[in-house]
CSV table of C-alpha atoms in Angstrom, one decimal:
chain,number,residue,atom,x,y,z
Z,160,MET,CA,157.4,84.8,83.8
Z,161,VAL,CA,158.0,87.3,86.7
Z,162,GLN,CA,158.0,85.3,90.0
Z,163,LYS,CA,160.0,87.7,92.3
Z,164,VAL,CA,160.5,91.5,92.4
Z,165,ALA,CA,162.8,93.6,94.3
Z,166,ILE,CA,162.4,97.3,95.2
Z,167,LEU,CA,165.1,99.8,96.4
Z,168,THR,CA,165.1,103.4,97.0
Z,169,ALA,CA,168.4,105.4,96.9
Z,170,GLY,CA,170.0,108.9,97.0
Z,171,GLY,CA,168.6,111.7,98.9
Z,172,PHE,CA,165.0,111.6,100.2
Z,173,ALA,CA,162.2,113.1,98.1
Z,174,PRO,CA,158.4,113.3,99.0
Z,175,CYS,CA,157.6,110.2,96.9
Z,176,LEU,CA,159.7,107.3,98.0
Z,177,SER,CA,157.2,105.9,100.6
Z,178,SER,CA,154.3,106.4,98.3
Z,179,ALA,CA,156.1,104.9,95.3
Z,180,ILE,CA,156.8,101.6,97.3
Z,181,GLY,CA,153.2,101.6,98.2
Z,182,GLY,CA,152.1,102.1,94.7
Z,183,LEU,CA,154.3,99.3,93.3
Z,184,ILE,CA,153.0,96.9,96.0
Z,185,GLU,CA,149.4,97.8,95.3
Z,186,ARG,CA,149.8,97.4,91.5
Z,187,TYR,CA,151.5,94.0,91.8
Z,188,THR,CA,148.8,92.9,94.3
Z,189,GLN,CA,146.1,94.0,91.8
Z,190,LEU,CA,147.6,92.5,88.7
Z,191,ALA,CA,149.9,89.6,89.8
Z,192,PRO,CA,149.2,88.8,93.5
Z,193,GLU,CA,151.4,85.6,93.2
Z,194,VAL,CA,154.6,87.6,92.6
Z,195,GLU,CA,156.9,87.7,95.6
Z,196,ILE,CA,158.2,91.1,96.6
Z,197,ILE,CA,161.2,92.1,98.6
Z,198,ALA,CA,162.8,95.5,99.4
Z,199,TYR,CA,166.5,95.9,99.8
Z,200,ARG,CA,167.3,98.1,102.8
Z,201,HIS,CA,169.3,101.2,102.2
Z,202,GLY,CA,169.3,101.0,98.5
Z,203,TYR,CA,172.3,99.5,96.6
Z,204,GLN,CA,174.0,99.0,99.9
Z,205,GLY,CA,171.4,96.5,100.9
Z,206,LEU,CA,171.6,94.9,97.4
Z,207,LEU,CA,175.3,94.3,97.8
Z,208,LYS,CA,174.9,92.9,101.3
Z,209,GLY,CA,171.7,90.9,100.6
Z,210,ASP,CA,169.9,92.8,103.3
Z,211,TYR,CA,166.1,93.0,102.5
Z,212,LEU,CA,162.7,93.0,104.0
Z,213,THR,CA,159.9,90.7,102.7
Z,214,VAL,CA,156.6,92.2,101.6
Z,215,THR,CA,154.2,90.0,103.6
Z,216,ASP,CA,150.4,89.6,103.1
Z,217,GLU,CA,150.0,92.1,106.0
Z,218,VAL,CA,152.1,94.7,104.1
Z,219,ARG,CA,150.1,94.1,100.9
Z,220,LYS,CA,146.8,94.6,102.8
Z,221,ASP,CA,147.9,97.9,104.3
Z,222,ALA,CA,150.2,99.2,101.6
Z,223,ALA,CA,148.0,102.3,101.2
Z,224,LEU,CA,149.4,103.5,104.5
Z,225,LEU,CA,152.7,104.2,102.8
Z,226,HIS,CA,151.1,107.0,100.8
Z,227,LYS,CA,150.6,109.0,104.1
Z,228,PHE,CA,154.3,109.2,105.1
Z,229,GLY,CA,157.5,110.9,103.9
Z,230,GLY,CA,160.9,109.4,103.8
Z,231,SER,CA,161.5,105.8,102.8
Z,232,PRO,CA,160.5,102.9,105.1
Z,233,VAL,CA,163.2,100.8,103.7
Z,234,GLY,CA,166.0,103.4,103.9
Z,235,ASN,CA,168.4,105.1,101.5
Z,236,SER,CA,172.1,105.4,100.9
Z,237,ARG,CA,174.5,106.9,98.3
Z,238,VAL,CA,176.2,104.0,96.5
Z,239,LYS,CA,177.7,104.0,93.1
Z,240,LEU,CA,178.2,100.6,91.8
Z,241,THR,CA,181.1,101.7,89.5
Z,242,ASN,CA,183.1,103.3,92.4
Z,243,ALA,CA,184.8,100.1,93.5
Z,244,LYS,CA,187.3,102.0,95.6
Z,245,ASP,CA,184.6,103.7,97.7
Z,246,LEU,CA,182.7,100.4,98.1
Z,247,VAL,CA,185.9,98.5,99.3
Z,248,LYS,CA,186.5,101.3,101.8
Z,249,ARG,CA,183.0,101.0,103.1
Z,250,GLY,CA,183.2,97.3,103.4
Z,251,LEU,CA,180.5,96.6,100.9
Z,252,VAL,CA,182.7,94.5,98.4
Z,253,GLU,CA,186.0,92.8,98.7
Z,254,GLU,CA,189.2,94.1,97.2
Z,255,GLY,CA,189.4,93.3,93.4
Z,256,ALA,CA,185.6,92.5,93.1
Z,257,ASN,CA,183.5,94.0,90.4
Z,258,PRO,CA,180.6,95.6,92.3
Z,259,LEU,CA,178.3,95.2,89.2
Z,260,GLN,CA,179.0,91.5,89.3
Z,261,VAL,CA,178.4,91.3,93.0
Z,262,ALA,CA,175.1,93.1,92.6
Z,263,ALA,CA,174.0,90.9,89.7
Z,264,ASP,CA,175.0,87.7,91.4
Z,265,ARG,CA,173.1,88.8,94.6
Z,266,LEU,CA,170.0,89.4,92.5
Z,267,VAL,CA,170.3,85.9,91.1
Z,268,ALA,CA,170.9,84.3,94.4
Z,269,ASP,CA,167.9,86.0,95.8
Z,270,GLY,CA,165.8,84.8,92.9
Z,271,VAL,CA,164.9,88.2,91.6
Z,272,ASP,CA,163.5,88.7,88.1
Z,273,VAL,CA,162.6,92.4,88.3
Z,274,LEU,CA,164.4,95.2,90.1
Z,275,HIS,CA,162.6,98.5,90.6
Z,276,THR,CA,164.9,101.5,91.5
Z,277,VAL,CA,163.4,104.6,92.9
Z,278,GLY,CA,165.8,107.5,92.8
Z,279,GLY,CA,167.3,110.5,91.0
Z,280,ASP,CA,169.8,110.8,88.2
Z,281,ASP,CA,172.6,109.1,90.2
Z,282,THR,CA,170.3,106.2,91.2
Z,283,ASN,CA,169.1,105.6,87.7
Z,284,THR,CA,172.4,106.0,85.9
Z,285,THR,CA,173.7,103.4,88.5
Z,286,ALA,CA,170.6,101.4,87.5
Z,287,ALA,CA,171.6,101.8,83.9
Z,288,ASP,CA,175.1,100.6,84.6
Z,289,LEU,CA,173.6,97.5,86.3
Z,290,ALA,CA,171.0,96.9,83.6
Z,291,ALA,CA,173.7,97.1,80.9
Z,292,TYR,CA,175.9,94.6,82.9
Z,293,LEU,CA,172.9,92.3,83.3
Z,294,ALA,CA,172.1,92.5,79.6
Z,295,GLU,CA,175.7,92.0,78.5
Z,296,HIS,CA,176.2,89.0,80.6
Z,297,ASP,CA,172.7,87.4,79.9
Z,298,TYR,CA,171.3,87.5,83.4
Z,299,GLY,CA,167.8,87.8,82.1
Z,300,LEU,CA,166.7,90.4,84.7
Z,301,THR,CA,164.6,93.5,84.0
Z,302,VAL,CA,165.3,96.8,85.7
Z,303,VAL,CA,162.6,99.5,85.8
Z,304,GLY,CA,163.3,102.8,87.4
Z,305,LEU,CA,161.2,105.6,88.8
Z,306,PRO,CA,162.5,109.3,88.8
Z,307,LYS,CA,162.8,110.8,92.2
Z,308,THR,CA,164.4,114.3,92.7
Z,309,ILE,CA,163.2,117.5,94.2
Z,310,ASP,CA,165.4,119.3,91.7
Z,311,ASN,CA,163.2,118.2,88.8
Z,312,ASP,CA,166.4,117.9,86.7
Z,313,VAL,CA,166.3,114.5,85.1
Z,314,ILE,CA,166.6,114.4,81.3
Z,315,PRO,CA,164.3,113.9,79.4
Z,316,ILE,CA,161.6,113.5,82.1
Z,317,ARG,CA,159.1,116.5,82.4
Z,318,GLN,CA,158.3,116.1,86.1
Z,319,SER,CA,160.2,114.2,88.7
Z,320,LEU,CA,158.2,112.5,91.5
Z,321,GLY,CA,158.1,114.5,94.7
Z,322,ALA,CA,159.2,117.9,93.2
Z,323,TRP,CA,155.8,119.6,93.4
Z,324,THR,CA,155.5,118.6,97.0
Z,325,ALA,CA,159.0,119.9,97.8
Z,326,ALA,CA,158.2,123.3,96.4
Z,327,GLU,CA,154.9,123.5,98.4
Z,328,GLN,CA,156.7,122.5,101.6
Z,329,GLY,CA,159.4,125.0,101.0
Z,330,SER,CA,156.8,127.6,100.9
Z,331,ILE,CA,155.3,126.5,104.2
Z,332,PHE,CA,158.8,126.6,105.7
Z,333,ALA,CA,159.3,130.1,104.3
Z,334,GLN,CA,156.0,131.4,105.8
Z,335,ASN,CA,157.5,130.9,109.3
Z,336,ILE,CA,160.9,132.0,108.5
Z,337,VAL,CA,160.0,135.1,106.8
Z,338,ALA,CA,157.8,136.0,109.8
Z,339,GLU,CA,161.2,136.8,111.5
Z,340,HIS,CA,161.8,139.8,109.2
Z,341,ASN,CA,161.3,142.4,112.0
Z,342,SER,CA,162.8,140.4,114.8
Z,343,GLY,CA,165.5,143.0,114.5
Z,344,SER,CA,166.0,146.2,112.4
Z,345,ARG,CA,167.6,146.0,109.0
Z,346,MET,CA,167.1,142.2,108.8
Z,347,LEU,CA,168.6,140.1,106.1
Z,348,ILE,CA,167.0,136.6,105.6
Z,349,VAL,CA,168.6,134.1,103.3
Z,350,HIS,CA,166.3,131.1,102.5
Z,351,GLU,CA,168.6,128.5,101.1
Z,352,VAL,CA,166.8,125.9,98.9
Z,353,MET,CA,168.1,122.6,97.7
Z,354,GLY,CA,169.3,122.6,94.0
Z,355,ARG,CA,172.9,121.7,93.2
Z,356,ASN,CA,172.8,122.5,89.4
Z,357,CYS,CA,169.2,123.3,88.8
Z,358,GLY,CA,167.2,126.3,90.1
Z,359,TRP,CA,163.8,124.8,89.4
Z,360,LEU,CA,163.0,124.0,93.0
Z,361,THR,CA,164.1,127.6,94.2
Z,362,ALA,CA,162.0,129.2,91.5
Z,363,ALA,CA,159.0,126.9,92.1
Z,364,THR,CA,159.2,127.5,95.9
Z,365,ALA,CA,159.3,131.2,95.4
Z,366,GLN,CA,156.3,131.0,93.1
Z,367,LYS,CA,154.3,128.9,95.7
Z,368,TYR,CA,155.3,131.3,98.5
Z,369,ARG,CA,154.0,134.3,96.5
Z,370,GLU,CA,150.8,132.5,95.7
Z,371,TRP,CA,150.4,132.3,99.5
Z,372,LEU,CA,151.0,136.0,99.8
Z,373,ASP,CA,148.3,136.7,97.2
Z,374,GLU,CA,145.8,134.8,99.4
Z,375,GLN,CA,146.5,137.0,102.5
Z,376,ARG,CA,144.9,140.2,103.7
Z,377,TRP,CA,147.4,142.8,105.0
Z,378,LEU,CA,147.3,145.6,107.5
Z,379,PRO,CA,150.2,148.0,106.7
Z,380,GLU,CA,149.0,150.6,109.2
Z,381,ILE,CA,150.3,148.3,112.1
Z,382,GLY,CA,153.3,147.1,110.1
Z,383,LEU,CA,151.7,144.0,108.5
Z,384,SER,CA,152.7,144.7,104.9
Z,385,ARG,CA,153.0,142.5,101.9
Z,386,GLU,CA,156.2,144.4,101.0
Z,387,ALA,CA,157.9,143.3,104.1
Z,388,TRP,CA,156.8,139.7,103.8
Z,389,ASP,CA,157.7,139.5,100.1
Z,390,ILE,CA,160.8,137.9,98.4
Z,391,HIS,CA,163.2,140.6,97.2
Z,392,GLY,CA,165.7,138.4,95.3
Z,393,VAL,CA,165.7,135.0,93.7
Z,394,TYR,CA,169.0,133.4,92.7
Z,395,VAL,CA,169.5,130.2,90.7
Z,396,PRO,CA,172.5,128.5,89.1
Z,397,GLU,CA,171.4,129.2,85.6
Z,398,GLY,CA,171.5,133.0,86.0
Z,399,VAL,CA,174.6,135.2,86.3
Z,400,ILE,CA,174.4,137.0,89.7
Z,401,ASP,CA,175.8,140.5,89.6
Z,402,ILE,CA,176.6,140.9,93.3
Z,403,ALA,CA,177.4,144.7,93.1
Z,404,ALA,CA,174.3,145.6,91.1
Z,405,GLU,CA,172.1,143.4,93.3
Z,406,ALA,CA,173.5,144.8,96.5
Z,407,GLU,CA,172.8,148.3,95.3
Z,408,ARG,CA,169.2,147.4,94.4
Z,409,LEU,CA,168.6,145.5,97.6
Z,410,ASN,CA,170.1,148.3,99.8
Z,411,LYS,CA,167.3,150.6,98.5
Z,412,VAL,CA,164.8,147.8,99.4
Z,413,MET,CA,166.4,147.6,102.9
Z,414,ASP,CA,166.1,151.4,103.3
Z,415,GLU,CA,162.4,151.6,102.1
Z,416,VAL,CA,161.0,148.3,103.5
Z,417,GLY,CA,163.3,147.7,106.5
Z,418,ASN,CA,164.3,144.2,105.6
Z,419,VAL,CA,165.5,142.0,102.7
Z,420,THR,CA,164.6,138.3,102.0
Z,421,ILE,CA,166.5,136.2,99.4
Z,422,PHE,CA,165.5,132.8,98.0
Z,423,LEU,CA,168.8,131.2,97.1
Z,424,SER,CA,169.5,127.9,95.3
Z,425,GLU,CA,172.3,126.1,97.1
Z,426,GLY,CA,174.1,125.7,93.8
Z,427,ALA,CA,174.1,129.4,92.9
Z,428,GLY,CA,177.4,130.9,92.8
Z,429,LEU,CA,179.1,127.6,93.6
Z,430,ASP,CA,181.9,128.0,91.1
Z,431,SER,CA,182.9,131.3,92.8
Z,432,ILE,CA,182.9,129.6,96.2
Z,433,ILE,CA,184.9,126.7,95.0
Z,434,ALA,CA,187.4,129.1,93.4
Z,435,GLU,CA,187.8,130.9,96.6
Z,436,MET,CA,188.4,127.6,98.6
Z,437,GLU,CA,190.9,126.4,96.1
Z,438,ALA,CA,192.8,129.7,96.0
Z,439,ALA,CA,193.0,129.5,99.8
Z,440,GLY,CA,194.5,126.0,99.5
Z,441,GLU,CA,191.4,124.4,101.1
Z,442,GLU,CA,190.2,120.9,100.1
Z,443,VAL,CA,186.9,120.9,98.5
Z,444,PRO,CA,184.8,118.0,100.1
Z,445,ARG,CA,183.1,115.7,97.6
Z,446,ASP,CA,180.8,112.6,97.9
Z,447,PRO,CA,181.3,109.2,96.2
Z,448,PHE,CA,179.7,110.6,93.0
Z,449,GLY,CA,182.1,113.5,92.9
Z,450,HIS,CA,179.6,116.1,93.9
Z,451,VAL,CA,180.7,119.0,96.1
Z,452,LYS,CA,179.3,118.4,99.6
Z,453,LEU,CA,177.1,121.5,99.9
Z,454,ASP,CA,176.5,121.2,103.6
Z,455,LYS,CA,180.3,121.6,104.1
Z,456,VAL,CA,180.7,124.5,101.6
Z,457,ASN,CA,177.6,126.3,102.9
Z,458,PRO,CA,176.6,128.6,100.0
Z,459,GLY,CA,173.9,130.4,102.1
Z,460,ALA,CA,176.5,131.7,104.5
Z,461,TRP,CA,178.8,132.7,101.7
Z,462,PHE,CA,176.0,134.8,100.0
Z,463,ALA,CA,175.0,136.3,103.4
Z,464,SER,CA,178.5,137.5,103.8
Z,465,GLN,CA,178.6,139.0,100.4
Z,466,PHE,CA,175.4,141.0,101.0
Z,467,ALA,CA,175.3,141.7,104.8
Z,468,GLU,CA,178.0,144.5,104.8
Z,469,LYS,CA,176.7,146.1,101.7
Z,470,LEU,CA,173.2,146.3,103.0
Z,471,SER,CA,174.3,147.5,106.4
Z,472,ALA,CA,172.3,144.5,107.8
Z,473,GLU,CA,172.1,144.6,111.6
Z,474,LYS,CA,170.9,141.0,111.8
Z,475,VAL,CA,171.3,138.1,109.4
Z,476,MET,CA,169.4,134.8,109.3
Z,477,ILE,CA,170.3,131.8,107.1
Z,478,GLN,CA,167.7,129.0,107.0
Z,479,LYS,CA,167.7,125.9,104.9
Z,480,SER,CA,164.4,124.3,103.9
Z,481,GLY,CA,165.8,121.1,102.2
Z,482,TYR,CA,165.4,118.5,104.8
Z,483,PHE,CA,162.0,119.9,105.9
Z,484,SER,CA,160.9,119.7,102.3
Z,485,ARG,CA,162.4,116.5,101.1
Z,486,SER,CA,161.1,114.3,103.9
Z,487,ALA,CA,157.4,115.3,103.6
Z,488,ALA,CA,154.6,113.1,102.5
Z,489,ALA,CA,153.6,113.6,98.9
Z,490,ASN,CA,150.7,116.1,98.1
Z,491,ASP,CA,147.8,115.3,96.0
Z,492,ALA,CA,149.4,116.4,92.7
Z,493,ASP,CA,152.4,114.1,93.4
Z,494,LEU,CA,150.2,111.2,94.5
Z,495,ALA,CA,148.5,111.3,91.2
Z,496,LEU,CA,151.7,111.4,89.3
Z,497,ILE,CA,153.2,108.6,91.4
Z,498,LYS,CA,150.2,106.4,90.7
Z,499,GLN,CA,150.5,107.0,87.0
Z,500,CYS,CA,154.1,106.1,87.0
Z,501,THR,CA,154.0,103.1,89.5
Z,502,ASP,CA,151.2,101.6,87.5
Z,503,LEU,CA,153.2,101.8,84.3
Z,504,ALA,CA,156.3,100.6,86.1
Z,505,VAL,CA,154.6,97.3,87.0
Z,506,ASP,CA,153.0,97.0,83.6
Z,507,SER,CA,156.3,97.4,81.9
Z,508,ALA,CA,158.1,95.0,84.3
Z,509,LEU,CA,155.5,92.3,83.7
Z,510,ARG,CA,156.1,92.5,79.9
Z,511,GLY,CA,159.9,92.6,80.4
Z,512,GLU,CA,160.3,96.2,79.2
Z,513,PRO,CA,163.2,98.0,81.1
Z,514,GLY,CA,163.6,101.8,81.4
Z,515,VAL,CA,162.8,104.7,83.6
Z,516,ILE,CA,159.2,105.7,83.8
Z,517,GLY,CA,158.3,109.4,83.0
Z,518,HIS,CA,156.7,111.8,80.7
Z,519,ASP,CA,159.2,112.0,77.8
Z,520,GLU,CA,159.9,115.6,77.0
Z,521,GLU,CA,161.6,114.5,73.8
Z,522,ASN,CA,158.7,112.5,72.7
Z,523,GLY,CA,155.6,114.7,73.0
Z,524,ASP,CA,155.5,114.2,76.8
Z,525,VAL,CA,154.2,110.7,76.4
Z,526,LEU,CA,154.3,108.6,79.7
Z,527,SER,CA,156.6,105.7,78.8
Z,528,ALA,CA,159.5,103.5,79.9
Z,529,ILE,CA,162.5,105.7,78.7
Z,530,ALA,CA,165.6,103.8,77.7
Z,531,PHE,CA,168.3,104.0,80.4
Z,532,ASP,CA,170.9,105.3,78.1
Z,533,ARG,CA,168.8,108.4,77.6
Z,534,ILE,CA,168.5,109.3,81.3
Z,535,LYS,CA,170.9,112.0,82.4
Z,536,GLY,CA,171.1,114.4,85.3
Z,537,GLY,CA,171.7,118.2,85.3
Z,538,LYS,CA,168.7,119.3,83.3
Z,539,PRO,CA,168.9,123.1,83.7
Z,540,PHE,CA,166.0,125.2,84.7
Z,541,ASP,CA,164.8,127.4,81.9
Z,542,ILE,CA,165.1,131.0,83.2
Z,543,THR,CA,163.4,132.3,80.0
Z,544,GLN,CA,160.0,130.8,81.0
Z,545,GLN,CA,157.4,133.6,81.2
Z,546,TRP,CA,156.1,132.8,84.7
Z,547,TYR,CA,159.7,133.1,86.1
Z,548,ILE,CA,160.3,136.4,84.2
Z,549,ASP,CA,157.0,137.7,85.4
Z,550,MET,CA,157.9,136.8,89.0
Z,551,LEU,CA,161.3,138.6,88.8
Z,552,ASP,CA,159.6,141.7,87.3
Z,553,ALA,CA,157.0,141.7,90.2
Z,554,ILE,CA,159.9,141.8,92.8
Z,555,GLY,CA,161.9,144.4,90.9
Z,556,GLN,CA,164.8,142.0,90.0
Z,557,ALA,CA,166.3,142.2,86.5
Z,558,GLN,CA,166.2,139.1,84.4
Z,559,PRO,CA,169.7,137.7,84.6
Z,560,ALA,CA,171.9,136.6,81.7
Z,561,ALA,CA,172.3,132.9,81.4
Z,562,ALA,CA,175.3,131.4,83.3
Z,563,VAL,CA,177.5,128.5,82.3
Z,564,VAL,CA,176.7,125.9,84.9
Z,565,SER,CA,179.3,123.3,85.9
Z,566,HIS,CA,178.1,119.7,86.6
């Protein structure tokens, strides 16, 4: 029988974390109000330290408030339980300790029967490591995960929580940024969108932005033209980017329209950037999971430098929508998906069924608790989808050949 439940959110923010916590609390209050609930602060960091908040009766009563906010009220961090060296360095475990055992023993000490993890592939693969350790050593705890990532790149989950909202918010961000297109002549705007290995968010953000363009009335006689406000290039990691050919095409756009706007996935062309850094003897900065620190590498600036001279750009603007998008409150579509998933997460936990909740693309899109050993990151965006091909056709960009994407 479940007597105590713990919740944690981890990894980068997405527009679902606060709402997911609210949904879990509401469902437990509905089905099993006697179950105690705690929330570890700052993800696995709080679990290792035994640092948690208690869900009181007051919190239960007003849990619906959490659906109105972005971010995570209990905080996040990037902690990999199998990277002992990093955890020792950060003072989270003692030298020689097994972090998985430290986490497992902490759960037991805190009286936890069920752990809910809300995060992306790193969070849930870490949850998988912990779940396997718990099962192997007969701890008798159940781990149930929820898939959070604005990249929408978790295998085999059809739609990750928060990704729809992130695309919508990226479009809102772009509406103001692209308005800068004639703040100078021959303006180049690079809108850098989050997406390390997957271009879904960049493509979906571009699609949402162009839907907004469709809803507007234009007055080209005074310079208010759709052509100037449009997107002129969309670049994602899954497609090969021919810089020379694109520069030639975009230079014609610059001559005819007077400005060029690019939507760029932060992971597009990353291999080329890393190769340049390594050839120059520079160290490539990486996080505890081994991922390149994209804020240090700055792909947007690299692409801007590739295109600016070739387009004879007189002014260049590079803007990143990631933090604006990922910290937003969930929109209606995501709220509905979050409720579906949190309801099933609690139902699964109460019957002792572990896994990550999502619509299983490899099983007819059925919403279910997917076994942890099937969860993987790096699901590529399918650049052969008709809506994406149609969008590239509409902006005059050739459909790119598929790229070999490093993970």
